[in-house]
Coordinates of C-alpha atoms in Angstrom, one line a residue:
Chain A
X1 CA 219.8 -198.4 -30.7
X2 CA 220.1 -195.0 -32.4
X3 CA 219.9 -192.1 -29.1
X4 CA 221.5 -189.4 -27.0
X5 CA 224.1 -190.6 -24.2
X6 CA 224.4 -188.2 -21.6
X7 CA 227.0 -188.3 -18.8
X8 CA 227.2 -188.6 -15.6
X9 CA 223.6 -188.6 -14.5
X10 CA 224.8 -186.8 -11.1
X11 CA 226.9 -184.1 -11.1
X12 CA 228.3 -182.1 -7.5
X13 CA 230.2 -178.9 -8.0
X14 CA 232.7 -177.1 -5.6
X15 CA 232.8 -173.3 -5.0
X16 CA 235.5 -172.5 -7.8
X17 CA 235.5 -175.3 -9.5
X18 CA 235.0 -175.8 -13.8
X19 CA 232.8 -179.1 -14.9
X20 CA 231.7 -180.6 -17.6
X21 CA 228.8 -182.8 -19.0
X22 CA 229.5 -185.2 -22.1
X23 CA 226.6 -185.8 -24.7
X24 CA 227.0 -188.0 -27.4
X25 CA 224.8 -189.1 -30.1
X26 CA 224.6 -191.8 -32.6
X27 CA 221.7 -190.3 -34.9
X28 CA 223.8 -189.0 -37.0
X29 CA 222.5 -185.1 -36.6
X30 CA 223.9 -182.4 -37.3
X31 CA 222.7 -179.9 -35.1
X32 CA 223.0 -180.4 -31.2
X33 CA 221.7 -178.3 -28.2
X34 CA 222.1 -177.5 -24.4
X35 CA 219.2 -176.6 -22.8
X36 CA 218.7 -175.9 -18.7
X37 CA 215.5 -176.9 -17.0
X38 CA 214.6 -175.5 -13.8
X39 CA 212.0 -176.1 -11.3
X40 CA 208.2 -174.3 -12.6
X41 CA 210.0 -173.3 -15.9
X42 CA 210.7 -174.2 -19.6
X43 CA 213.8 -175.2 -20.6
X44 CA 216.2 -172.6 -21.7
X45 CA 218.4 -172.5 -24.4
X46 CA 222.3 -172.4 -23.4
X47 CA 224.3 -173.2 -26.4
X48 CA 223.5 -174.8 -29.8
X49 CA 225.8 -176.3 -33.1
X50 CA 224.5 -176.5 -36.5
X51 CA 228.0 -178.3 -37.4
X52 CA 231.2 -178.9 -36.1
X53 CA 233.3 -176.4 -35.4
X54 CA 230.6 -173.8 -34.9
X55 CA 228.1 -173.3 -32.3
X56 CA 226.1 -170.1 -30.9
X57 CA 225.1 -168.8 -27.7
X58 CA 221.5 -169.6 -26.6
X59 CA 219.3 -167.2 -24.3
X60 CA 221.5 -168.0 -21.0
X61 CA 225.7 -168.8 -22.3
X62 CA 227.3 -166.6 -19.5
X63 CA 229.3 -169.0 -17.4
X64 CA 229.3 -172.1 -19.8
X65 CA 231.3 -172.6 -22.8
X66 CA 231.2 -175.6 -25.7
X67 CA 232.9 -177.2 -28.2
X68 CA 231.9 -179.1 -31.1
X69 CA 235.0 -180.8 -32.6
X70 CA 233.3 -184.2 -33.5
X71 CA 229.8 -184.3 -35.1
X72 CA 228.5 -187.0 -32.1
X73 CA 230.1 -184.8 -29.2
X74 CA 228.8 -181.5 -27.9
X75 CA 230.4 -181.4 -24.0
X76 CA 229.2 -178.7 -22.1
X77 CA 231.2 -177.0 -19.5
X78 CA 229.9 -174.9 -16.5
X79 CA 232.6 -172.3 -15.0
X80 CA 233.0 -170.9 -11.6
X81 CA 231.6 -167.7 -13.3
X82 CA 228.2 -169.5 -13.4
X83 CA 227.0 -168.5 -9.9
X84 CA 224.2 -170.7 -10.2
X85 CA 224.7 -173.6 -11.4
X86 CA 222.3 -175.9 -9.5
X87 CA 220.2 -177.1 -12.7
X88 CA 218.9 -180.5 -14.8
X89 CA 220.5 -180.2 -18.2
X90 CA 219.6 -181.4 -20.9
X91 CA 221.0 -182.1 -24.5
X92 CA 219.0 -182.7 -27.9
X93 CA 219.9 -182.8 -31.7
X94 CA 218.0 -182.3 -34.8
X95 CA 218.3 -183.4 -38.1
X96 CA 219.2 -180.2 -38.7
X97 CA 219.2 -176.4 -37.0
X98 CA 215.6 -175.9 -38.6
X99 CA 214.6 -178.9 -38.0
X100 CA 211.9 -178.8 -35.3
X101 CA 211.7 -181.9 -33.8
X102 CA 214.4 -182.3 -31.0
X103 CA 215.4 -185.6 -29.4
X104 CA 216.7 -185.7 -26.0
X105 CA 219.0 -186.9 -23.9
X106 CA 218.5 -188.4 -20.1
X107 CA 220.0 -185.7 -18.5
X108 CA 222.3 -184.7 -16.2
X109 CA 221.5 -183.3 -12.8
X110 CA 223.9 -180.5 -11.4
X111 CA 224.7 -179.9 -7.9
X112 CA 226.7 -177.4 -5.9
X113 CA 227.9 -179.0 -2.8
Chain B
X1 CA 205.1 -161.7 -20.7
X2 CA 206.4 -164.8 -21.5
X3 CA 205.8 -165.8 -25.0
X4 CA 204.3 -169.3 -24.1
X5 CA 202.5 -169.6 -20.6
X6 CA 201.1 -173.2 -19.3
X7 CA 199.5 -173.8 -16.3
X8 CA 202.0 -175.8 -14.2
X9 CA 199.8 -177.9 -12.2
X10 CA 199.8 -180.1 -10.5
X11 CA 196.9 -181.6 -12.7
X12 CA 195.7 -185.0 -10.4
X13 CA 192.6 -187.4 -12.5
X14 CA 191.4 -190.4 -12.5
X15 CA 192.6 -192.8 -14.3
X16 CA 189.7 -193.0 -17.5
X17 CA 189.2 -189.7 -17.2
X18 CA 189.8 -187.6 -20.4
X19 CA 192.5 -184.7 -19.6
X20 CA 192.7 -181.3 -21.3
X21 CA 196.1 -179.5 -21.3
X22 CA 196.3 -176.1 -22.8
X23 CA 198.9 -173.4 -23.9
X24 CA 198.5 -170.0 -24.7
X25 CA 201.2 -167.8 -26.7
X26 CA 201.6 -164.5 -27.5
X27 CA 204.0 -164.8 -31.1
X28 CA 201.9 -164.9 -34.1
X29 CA 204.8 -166.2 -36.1
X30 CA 204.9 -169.5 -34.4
X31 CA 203.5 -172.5 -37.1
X32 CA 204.9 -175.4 -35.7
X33 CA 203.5 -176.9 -32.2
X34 CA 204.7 -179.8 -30.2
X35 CA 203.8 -181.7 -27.3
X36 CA 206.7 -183.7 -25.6
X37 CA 205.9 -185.6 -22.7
X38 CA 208.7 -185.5 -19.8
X39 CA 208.7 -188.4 -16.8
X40 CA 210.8 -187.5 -14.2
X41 CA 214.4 -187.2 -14.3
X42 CA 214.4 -188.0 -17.8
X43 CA 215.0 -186.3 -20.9
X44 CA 211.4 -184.8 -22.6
X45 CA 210.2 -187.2 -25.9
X46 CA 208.3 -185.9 -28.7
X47 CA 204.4 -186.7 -28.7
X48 CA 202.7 -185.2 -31.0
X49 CA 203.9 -182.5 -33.4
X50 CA 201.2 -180.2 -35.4
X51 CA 202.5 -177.7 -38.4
X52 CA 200.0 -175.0 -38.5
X53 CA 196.4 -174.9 -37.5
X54 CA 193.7 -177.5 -36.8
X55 CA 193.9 -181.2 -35.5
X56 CA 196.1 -184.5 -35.5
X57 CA 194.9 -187.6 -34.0
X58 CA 197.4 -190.2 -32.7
X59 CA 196.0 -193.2 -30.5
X60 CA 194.6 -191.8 -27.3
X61 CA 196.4 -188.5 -28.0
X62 CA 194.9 -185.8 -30.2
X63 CA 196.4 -182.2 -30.5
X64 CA 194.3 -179.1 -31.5
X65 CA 196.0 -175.8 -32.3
X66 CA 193.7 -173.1 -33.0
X67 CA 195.8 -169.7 -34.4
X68 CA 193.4 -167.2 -34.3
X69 CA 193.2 -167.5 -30.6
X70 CA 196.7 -168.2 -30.1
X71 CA 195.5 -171.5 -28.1
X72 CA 196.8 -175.1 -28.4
X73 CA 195.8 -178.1 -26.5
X74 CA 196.4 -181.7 -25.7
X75 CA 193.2 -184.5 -25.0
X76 CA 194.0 -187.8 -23.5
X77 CA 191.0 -190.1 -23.8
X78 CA 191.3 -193.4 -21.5
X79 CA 194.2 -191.5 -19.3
X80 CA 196.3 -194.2 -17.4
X81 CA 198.6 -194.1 -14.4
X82 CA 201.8 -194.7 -17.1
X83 CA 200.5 -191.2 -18.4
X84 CA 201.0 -189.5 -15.5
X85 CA 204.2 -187.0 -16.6
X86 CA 205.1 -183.7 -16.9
X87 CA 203.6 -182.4 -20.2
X88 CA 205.4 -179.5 -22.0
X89 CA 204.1 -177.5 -24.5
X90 CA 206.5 -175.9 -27.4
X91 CA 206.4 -174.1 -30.7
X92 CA 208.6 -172.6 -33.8
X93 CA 208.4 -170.0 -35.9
X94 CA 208.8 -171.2 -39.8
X95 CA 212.9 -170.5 -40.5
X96 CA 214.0 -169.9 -37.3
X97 CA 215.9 -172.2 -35.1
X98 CA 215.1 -171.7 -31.8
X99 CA 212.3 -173.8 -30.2
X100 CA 210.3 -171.9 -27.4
X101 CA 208.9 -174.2 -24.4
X102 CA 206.0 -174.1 -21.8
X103 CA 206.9 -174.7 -18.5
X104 CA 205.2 -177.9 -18.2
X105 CA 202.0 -179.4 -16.4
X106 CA 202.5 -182.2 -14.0
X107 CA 199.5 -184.5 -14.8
X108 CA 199.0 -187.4 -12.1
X109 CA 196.6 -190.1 -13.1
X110 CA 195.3 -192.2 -10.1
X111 CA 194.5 -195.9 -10.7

């Protein structure tokens, strides 16, 4: 089955400490999101790729980073400098960047312990 | 002001009942709409998508966007207890490539 696989579904961060969240699709779509979703709001755009080797920061990219070296992998890493990290995030693709229809991942569920 | 404002909910029916869920936005540019339905702790999945104004029908589901009022809505005839979701709301502008979301109405349907 064609989908997103996000990884792991839990996540528990130390004071200090750098993680990172896989996502990894077989759809064969070029571009690829990170989106944050808190409680009472919409989701918020962190990062997105239109190919590999490029991507572009989103609304809220202070204290994550991203790479984009194969065309099914988008990890997402959150820093220490992301003082609140406490989130449910989320990855998509997309045909393409102007493509409006975005498929989503499971999610992954970020705590700070 | 946000650009896309949804009521939050919670939004508790019975199951039958016919459920309106509404958006309102403030960017005239916006042309596509979508609805994506969201069960919790999962990832959101497209539902209905509209380009434009007026309506599109899809089962139980039907999707109304009305520009001139800057209004769009989702009806659910026969609503079921599998329905019950979190509902978000989102739109597009034509070219651009960032998609804008509501922040979702929690809909519980009680059998």
């Amino acid at each position: 089955d064609g989908g997103i696989t996000q990884s792991p579904k839990y996540l528990f961060r130390k004071e200090g400490q750098n993680v990172t969240l896989s996502c990894e699709q077989n759809l064969n779509h070029d571009a690829m999101y990170w989106y944050r979703q808190d409680p009472g709001q919409g989701l918020r755009l962190i990062y997105y790729s239109q190919i590999v080797n490029d991507f572009q920061k989103g609304d809220i990219a202070e204290g994550y980073s991203v790479s984009r070296e194969k065309k099914e992998s988008f990890p997402l890493t959150v820093t220490s400098a992301q003082k609140n990290p406490t989130a449910f995030y989320l990855c998509a693709s997309s045909q393409g960047v102007a493509n409006e229809k975005l498929f989503f991942g499971s999610g992954t569920q970020l705590s700070v312990l | 002001q946000k650009e896309v404002e949804q009521d939050p909910g919670p939004l508790s029916v019975p199951e039958g009942a016919i459920v309106s869920l509404n958006c309102t936005y403030s960017n005239s540019a916006f042309q596509y709409f979508m609805w994506y339905r969201q069960y919790s702790r999962k990832g959101p999945e497209l539902l209905m998508y509209t380009y434009s104004s007026g309506n599109k029908e899809d089962g139980r589901f039907t999707a109304q966007v009305d520009k001139s009022s800057k209004y769009i809505s989702l009806f659910i005839r026969d609503s079921q207890p599998s329905d019950s979701a979190t509902y978000l709301c989102a739109m597009r502008r034509t070219g651009g490539f960032k998609t804008i979301f509501g922040a979702g109405t929690r809909l519980f349907v009680k059998a």
